[in-house]
mmCIF file with all atom_site columns, C-alpha atoms in Angstrom:
data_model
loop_
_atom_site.group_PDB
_atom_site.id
_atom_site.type_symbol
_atom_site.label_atom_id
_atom_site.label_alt_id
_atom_site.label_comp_id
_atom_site.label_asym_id
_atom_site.label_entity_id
_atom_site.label_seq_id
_atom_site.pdbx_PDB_ins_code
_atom_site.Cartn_x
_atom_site.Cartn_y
_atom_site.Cartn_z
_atom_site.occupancy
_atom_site.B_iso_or_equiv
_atom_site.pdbx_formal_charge
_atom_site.auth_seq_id
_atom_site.auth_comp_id
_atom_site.auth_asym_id
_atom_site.auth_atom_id
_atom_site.pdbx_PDB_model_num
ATOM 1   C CA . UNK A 1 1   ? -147.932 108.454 13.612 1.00 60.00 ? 1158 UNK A CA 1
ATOM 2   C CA . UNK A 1 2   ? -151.443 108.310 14.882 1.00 79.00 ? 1159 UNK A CA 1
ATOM 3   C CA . UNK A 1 3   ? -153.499 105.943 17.246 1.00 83.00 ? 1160 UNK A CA 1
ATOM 4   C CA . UNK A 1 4   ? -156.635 104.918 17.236 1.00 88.00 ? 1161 UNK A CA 1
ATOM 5   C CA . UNK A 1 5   ? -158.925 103.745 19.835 1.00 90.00 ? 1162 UNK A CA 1
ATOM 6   C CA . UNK A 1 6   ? -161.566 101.367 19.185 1.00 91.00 ? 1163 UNK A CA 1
ATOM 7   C CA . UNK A 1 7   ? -163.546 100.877 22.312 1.00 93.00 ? 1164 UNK A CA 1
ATOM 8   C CA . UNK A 1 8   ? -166.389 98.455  22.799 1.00 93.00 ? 1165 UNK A CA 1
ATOM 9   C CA . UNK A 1 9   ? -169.151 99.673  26.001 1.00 93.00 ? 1166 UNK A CA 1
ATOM 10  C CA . UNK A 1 10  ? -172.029 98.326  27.628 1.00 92.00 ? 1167 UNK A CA 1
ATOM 11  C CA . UNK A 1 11  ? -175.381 99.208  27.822 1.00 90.00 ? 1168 UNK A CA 1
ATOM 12  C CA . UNK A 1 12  ? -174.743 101.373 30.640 1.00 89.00 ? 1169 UNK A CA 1
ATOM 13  C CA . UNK A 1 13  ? -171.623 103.096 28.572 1.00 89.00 ? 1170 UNK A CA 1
ATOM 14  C CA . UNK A 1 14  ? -168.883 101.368 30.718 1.00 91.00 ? 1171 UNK A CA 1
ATOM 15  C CA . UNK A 1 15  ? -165.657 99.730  28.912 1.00 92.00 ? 1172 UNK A CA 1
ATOM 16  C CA . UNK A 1 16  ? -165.780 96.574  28.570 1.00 93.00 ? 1173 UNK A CA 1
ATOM 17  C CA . UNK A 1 17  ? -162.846 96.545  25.893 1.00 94.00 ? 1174 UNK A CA 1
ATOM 18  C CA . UNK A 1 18  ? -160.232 98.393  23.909 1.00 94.00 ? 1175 UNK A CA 1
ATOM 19  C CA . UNK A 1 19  ? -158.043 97.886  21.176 1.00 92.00 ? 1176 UNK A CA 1
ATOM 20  C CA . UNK A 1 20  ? -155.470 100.082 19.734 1.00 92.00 ? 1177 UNK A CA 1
ATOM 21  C CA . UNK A 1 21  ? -154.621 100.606 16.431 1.00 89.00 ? 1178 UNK A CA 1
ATOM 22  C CA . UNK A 1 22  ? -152.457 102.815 14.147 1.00 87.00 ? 1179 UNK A CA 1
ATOM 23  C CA . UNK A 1 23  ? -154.213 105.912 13.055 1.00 82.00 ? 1180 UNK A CA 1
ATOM 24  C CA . UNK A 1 24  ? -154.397 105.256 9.273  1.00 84.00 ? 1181 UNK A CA 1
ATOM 25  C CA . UNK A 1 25  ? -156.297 101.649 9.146  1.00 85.00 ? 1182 UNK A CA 1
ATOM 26  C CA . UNK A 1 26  ? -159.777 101.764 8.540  1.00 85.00 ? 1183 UNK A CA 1
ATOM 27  C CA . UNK A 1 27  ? -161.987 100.848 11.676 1.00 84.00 ? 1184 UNK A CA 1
ATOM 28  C CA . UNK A 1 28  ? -163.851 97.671  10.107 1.00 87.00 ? 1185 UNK A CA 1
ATOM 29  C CA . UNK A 1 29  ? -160.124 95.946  11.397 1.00 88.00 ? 1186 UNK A CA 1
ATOM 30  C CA . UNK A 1 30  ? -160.640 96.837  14.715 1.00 88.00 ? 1187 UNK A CA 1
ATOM 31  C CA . UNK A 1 31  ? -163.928 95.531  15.139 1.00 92.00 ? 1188 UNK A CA 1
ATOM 32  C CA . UNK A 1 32  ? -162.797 91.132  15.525 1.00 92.00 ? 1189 UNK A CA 1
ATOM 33  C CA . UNK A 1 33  ? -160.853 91.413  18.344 1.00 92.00 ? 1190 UNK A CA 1
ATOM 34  C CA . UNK A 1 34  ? -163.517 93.610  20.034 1.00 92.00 ? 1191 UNK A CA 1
ATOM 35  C CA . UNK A 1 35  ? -166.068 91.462  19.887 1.00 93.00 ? 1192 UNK A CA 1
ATOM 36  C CA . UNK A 1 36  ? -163.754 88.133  20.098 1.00 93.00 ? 1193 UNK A CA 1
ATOM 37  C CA . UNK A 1 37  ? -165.445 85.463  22.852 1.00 92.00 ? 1194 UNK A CA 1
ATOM 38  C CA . UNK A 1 38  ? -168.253 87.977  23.977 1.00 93.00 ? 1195 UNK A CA 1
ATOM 39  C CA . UNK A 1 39  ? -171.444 87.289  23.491 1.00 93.00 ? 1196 UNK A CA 1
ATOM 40  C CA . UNK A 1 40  ? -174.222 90.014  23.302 1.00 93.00 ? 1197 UNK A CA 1
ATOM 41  C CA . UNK A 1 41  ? -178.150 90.492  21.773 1.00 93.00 ? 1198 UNK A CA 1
ATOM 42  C CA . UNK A 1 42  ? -176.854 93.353  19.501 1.00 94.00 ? 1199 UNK A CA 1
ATOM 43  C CA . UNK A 1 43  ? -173.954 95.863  18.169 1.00 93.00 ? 1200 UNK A CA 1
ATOM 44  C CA . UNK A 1 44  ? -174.351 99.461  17.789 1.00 94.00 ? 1201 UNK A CA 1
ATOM 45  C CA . UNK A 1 45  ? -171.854 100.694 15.315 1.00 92.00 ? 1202 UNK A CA 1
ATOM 46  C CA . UNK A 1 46  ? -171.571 103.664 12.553 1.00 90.00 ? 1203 UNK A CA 1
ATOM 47  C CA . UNK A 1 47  ? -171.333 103.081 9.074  1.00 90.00 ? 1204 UNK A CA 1
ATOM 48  C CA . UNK A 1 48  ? -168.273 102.438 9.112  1.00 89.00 ? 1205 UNK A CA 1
ATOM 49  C CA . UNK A 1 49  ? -168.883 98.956  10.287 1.00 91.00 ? 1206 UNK A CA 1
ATOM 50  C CA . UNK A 1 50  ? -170.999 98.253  7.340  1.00 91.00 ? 1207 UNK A CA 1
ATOM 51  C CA . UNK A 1 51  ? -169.196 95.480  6.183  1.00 90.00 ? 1208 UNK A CA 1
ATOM 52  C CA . UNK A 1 52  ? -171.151 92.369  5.069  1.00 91.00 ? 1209 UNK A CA 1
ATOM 53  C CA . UNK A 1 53  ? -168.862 89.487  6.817  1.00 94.00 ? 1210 UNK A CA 1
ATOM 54  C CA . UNK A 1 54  ? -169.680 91.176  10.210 1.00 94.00 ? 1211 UNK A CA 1
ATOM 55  C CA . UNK A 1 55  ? -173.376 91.484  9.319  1.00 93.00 ? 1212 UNK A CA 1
ATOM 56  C CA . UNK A 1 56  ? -172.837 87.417  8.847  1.00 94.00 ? 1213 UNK A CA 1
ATOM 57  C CA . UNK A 1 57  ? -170.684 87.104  11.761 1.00 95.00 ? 1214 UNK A CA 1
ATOM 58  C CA . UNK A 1 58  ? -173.262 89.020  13.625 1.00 95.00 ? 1215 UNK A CA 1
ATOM 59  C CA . UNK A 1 59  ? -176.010 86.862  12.293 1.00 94.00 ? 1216 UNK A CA 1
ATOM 60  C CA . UNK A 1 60  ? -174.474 83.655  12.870 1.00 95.00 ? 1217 UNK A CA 1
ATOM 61  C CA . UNK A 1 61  ? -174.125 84.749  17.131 1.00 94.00 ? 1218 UNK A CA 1
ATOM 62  C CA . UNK A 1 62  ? -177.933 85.884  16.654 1.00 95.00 ? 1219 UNK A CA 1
ATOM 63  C CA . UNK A 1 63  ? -176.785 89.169  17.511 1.00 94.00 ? 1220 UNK A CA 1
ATOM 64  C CA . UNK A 1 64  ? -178.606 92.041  16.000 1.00 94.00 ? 1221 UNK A CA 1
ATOM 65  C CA . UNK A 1 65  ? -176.413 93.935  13.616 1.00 93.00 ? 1222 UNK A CA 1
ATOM 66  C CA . UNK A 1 66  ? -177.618 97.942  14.378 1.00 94.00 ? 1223 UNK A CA 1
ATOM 67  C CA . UNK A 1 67  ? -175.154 99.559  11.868 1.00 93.00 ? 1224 UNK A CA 1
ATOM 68  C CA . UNK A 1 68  ? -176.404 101.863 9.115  1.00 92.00 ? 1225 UNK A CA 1
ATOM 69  C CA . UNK A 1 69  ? -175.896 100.759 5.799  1.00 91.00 ? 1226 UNK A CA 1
ATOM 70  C CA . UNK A 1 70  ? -173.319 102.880 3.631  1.00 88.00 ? 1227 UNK A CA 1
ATOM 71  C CA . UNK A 1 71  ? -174.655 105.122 0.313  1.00 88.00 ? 1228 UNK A CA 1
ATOM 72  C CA . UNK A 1 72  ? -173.072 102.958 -1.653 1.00 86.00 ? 1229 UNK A CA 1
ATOM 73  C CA . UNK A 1 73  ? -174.724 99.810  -1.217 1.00 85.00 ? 1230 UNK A CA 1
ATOM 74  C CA . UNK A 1 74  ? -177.074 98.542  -4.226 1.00 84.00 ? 1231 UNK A CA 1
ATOM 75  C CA . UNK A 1 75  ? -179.905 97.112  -1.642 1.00 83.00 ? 1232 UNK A CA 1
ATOM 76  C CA . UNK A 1 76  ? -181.302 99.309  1.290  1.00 83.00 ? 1233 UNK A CA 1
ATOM 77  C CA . UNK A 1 77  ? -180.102 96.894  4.598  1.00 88.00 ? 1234 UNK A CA 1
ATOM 78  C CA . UNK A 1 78  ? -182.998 98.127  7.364  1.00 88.00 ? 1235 UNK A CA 1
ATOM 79  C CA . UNK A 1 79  ? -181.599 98.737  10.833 1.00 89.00 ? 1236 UNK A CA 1
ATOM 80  C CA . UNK A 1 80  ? -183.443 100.076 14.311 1.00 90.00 ? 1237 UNK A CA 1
ATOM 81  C CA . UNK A 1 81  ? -183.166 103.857 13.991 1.00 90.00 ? 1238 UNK A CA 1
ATOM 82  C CA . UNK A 1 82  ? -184.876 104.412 17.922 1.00 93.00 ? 1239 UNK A CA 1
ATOM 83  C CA . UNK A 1 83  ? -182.248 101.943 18.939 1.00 93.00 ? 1240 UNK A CA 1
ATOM 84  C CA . UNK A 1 84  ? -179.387 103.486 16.703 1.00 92.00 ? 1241 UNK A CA 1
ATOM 85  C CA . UNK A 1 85  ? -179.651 106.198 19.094 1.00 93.00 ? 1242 UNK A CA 1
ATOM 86  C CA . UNK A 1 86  ? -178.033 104.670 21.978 1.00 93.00 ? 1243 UNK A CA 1
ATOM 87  C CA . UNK A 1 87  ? -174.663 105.049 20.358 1.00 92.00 ? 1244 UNK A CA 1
ATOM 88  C CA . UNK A 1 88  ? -174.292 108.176 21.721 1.00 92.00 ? 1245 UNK A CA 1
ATOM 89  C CA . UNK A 1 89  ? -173.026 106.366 25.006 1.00 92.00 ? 1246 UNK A CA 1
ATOM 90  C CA . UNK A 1 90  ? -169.795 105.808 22.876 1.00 92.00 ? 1247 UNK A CA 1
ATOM 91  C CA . UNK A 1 91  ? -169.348 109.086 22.092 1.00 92.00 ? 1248 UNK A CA 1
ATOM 92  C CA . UNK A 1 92  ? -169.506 110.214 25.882 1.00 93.00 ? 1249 UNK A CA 1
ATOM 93  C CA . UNK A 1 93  ? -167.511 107.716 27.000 1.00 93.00 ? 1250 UNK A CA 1
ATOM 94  C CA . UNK A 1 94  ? -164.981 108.846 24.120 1.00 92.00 ? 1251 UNK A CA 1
ATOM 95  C CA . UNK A 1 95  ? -165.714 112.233 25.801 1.00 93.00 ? 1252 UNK A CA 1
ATOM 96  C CA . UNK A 1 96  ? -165.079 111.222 29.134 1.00 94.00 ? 1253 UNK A CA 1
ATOM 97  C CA . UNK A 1 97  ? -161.628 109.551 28.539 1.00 92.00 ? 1254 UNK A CA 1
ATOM 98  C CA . UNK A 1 98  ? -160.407 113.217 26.652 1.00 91.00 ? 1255 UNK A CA 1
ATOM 99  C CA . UNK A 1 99  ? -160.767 115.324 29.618 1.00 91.00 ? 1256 UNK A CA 1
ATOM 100 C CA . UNK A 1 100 ? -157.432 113.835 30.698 1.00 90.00 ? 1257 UNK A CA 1
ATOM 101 C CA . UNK A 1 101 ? -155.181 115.586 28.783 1.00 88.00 ? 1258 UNK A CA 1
ATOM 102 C CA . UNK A 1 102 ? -152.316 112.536 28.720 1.00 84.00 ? 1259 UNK A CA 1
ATOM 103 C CA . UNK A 1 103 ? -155.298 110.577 26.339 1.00 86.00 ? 1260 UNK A CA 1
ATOM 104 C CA . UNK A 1 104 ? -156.397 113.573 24.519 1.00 83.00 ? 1261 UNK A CA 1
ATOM 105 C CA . UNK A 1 105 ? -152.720 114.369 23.225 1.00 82.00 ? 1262 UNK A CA 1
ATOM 106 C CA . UNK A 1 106 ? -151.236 111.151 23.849 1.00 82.00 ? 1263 UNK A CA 1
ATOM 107 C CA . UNK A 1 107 ? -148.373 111.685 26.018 1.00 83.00 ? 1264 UNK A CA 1
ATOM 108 C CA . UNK A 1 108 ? -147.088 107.871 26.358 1.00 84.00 ? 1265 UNK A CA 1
ATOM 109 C CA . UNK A 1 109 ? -144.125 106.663 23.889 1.00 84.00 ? 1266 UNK A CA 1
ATOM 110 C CA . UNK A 1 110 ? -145.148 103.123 24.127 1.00 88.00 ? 1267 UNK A CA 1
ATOM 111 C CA . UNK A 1 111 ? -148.783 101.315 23.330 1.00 88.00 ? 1268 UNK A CA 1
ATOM 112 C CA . UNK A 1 112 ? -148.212 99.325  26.596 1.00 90.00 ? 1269 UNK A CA 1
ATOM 113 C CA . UNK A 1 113 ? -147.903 102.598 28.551 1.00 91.00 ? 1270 UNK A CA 1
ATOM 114 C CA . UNK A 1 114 ? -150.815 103.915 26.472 1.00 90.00 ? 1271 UNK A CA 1
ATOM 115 C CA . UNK A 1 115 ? -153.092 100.384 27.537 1.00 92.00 ? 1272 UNK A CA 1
ATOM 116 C CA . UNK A 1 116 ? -152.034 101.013 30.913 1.00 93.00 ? 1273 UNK A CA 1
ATOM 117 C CA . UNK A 1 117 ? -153.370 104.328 31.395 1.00 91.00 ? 1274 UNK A CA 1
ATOM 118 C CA . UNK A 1 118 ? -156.284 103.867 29.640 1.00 93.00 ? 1275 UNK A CA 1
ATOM 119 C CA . UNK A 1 119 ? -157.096 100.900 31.891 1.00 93.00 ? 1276 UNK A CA 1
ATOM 120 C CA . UNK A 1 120 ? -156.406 103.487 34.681 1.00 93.00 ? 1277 UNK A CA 1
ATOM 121 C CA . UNK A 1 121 ? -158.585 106.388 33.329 1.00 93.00 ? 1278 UNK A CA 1
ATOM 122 C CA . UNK A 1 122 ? -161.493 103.410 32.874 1.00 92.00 ? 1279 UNK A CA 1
ATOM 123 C CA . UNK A 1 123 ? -161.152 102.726 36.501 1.00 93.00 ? 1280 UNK A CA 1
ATOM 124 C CA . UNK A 1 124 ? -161.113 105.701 37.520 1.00 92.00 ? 1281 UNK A CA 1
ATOM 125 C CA . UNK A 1 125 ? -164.575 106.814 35.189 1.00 92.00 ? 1282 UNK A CA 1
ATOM 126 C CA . UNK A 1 126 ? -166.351 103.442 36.832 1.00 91.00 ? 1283 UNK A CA 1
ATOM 127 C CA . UNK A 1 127 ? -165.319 104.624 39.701 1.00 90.00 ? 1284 UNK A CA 1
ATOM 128 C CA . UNK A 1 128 ? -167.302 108.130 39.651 1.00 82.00 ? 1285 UNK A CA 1
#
């Protein structure tokens, strides 16, 4: 089996949350508990998150929804393209967590040792 890690960072590409999930489910399930009791002016997500209850969900929190709309949807959905740009601080921070190997080939047996030392490696990445 596979894990997945579905990360949620500020503006400033610190962790604010993760969730884990198994490697087969599709990211879209992932993205509720993220974003569960936060409150924020917008989400930066792939396609992937093109889903149209979280473009409601988003709506309804007057959060702006900055997700790229998929190729197969009938009606072109507009999003911020300058601002789409700025999801590149997921990626590094993505980037920064693999240069320890134990994340990068997950070591840990157990999700709650795999939390832990991703709470760990986040510490120690603010810390720097």
């Amino acid at each position: 089996m596979t894990t997945k890690i579905m990360a949620l960072v500020d503006a400033l590409g610190n962790l604010v949350r993760f969730v884990l999930m198994p490697g087969q489910r599709n990211d879209i399930m992932g993205v509720r508990p993220l974003i569960e009791g936060l409150t924020f002016d917008a989400l930066l997500a792939d396609k992937a998150f093109d889903a149209d209850w979280l473009r409601t969900e988003l709506a309804e929190r007057e959060a702006q929804a900055v997700i790229p709309p998929r190729k197969h949807r009938k009606a072109c959905i507009d999003y911020d393209a300058q601002m789409y740009k700025w999801r590149h601080l997921v990626e590094n921070y993505f980037a920064k967590i693999k240069e320890f190997r134990g994340i990068a080939t997950r070591y840990d047996k157990t999700d709650g040792s795999f939390k832990a030392n991703l709470n760990l490696i986040a510490t120690l990445i603010a810390c720097r």
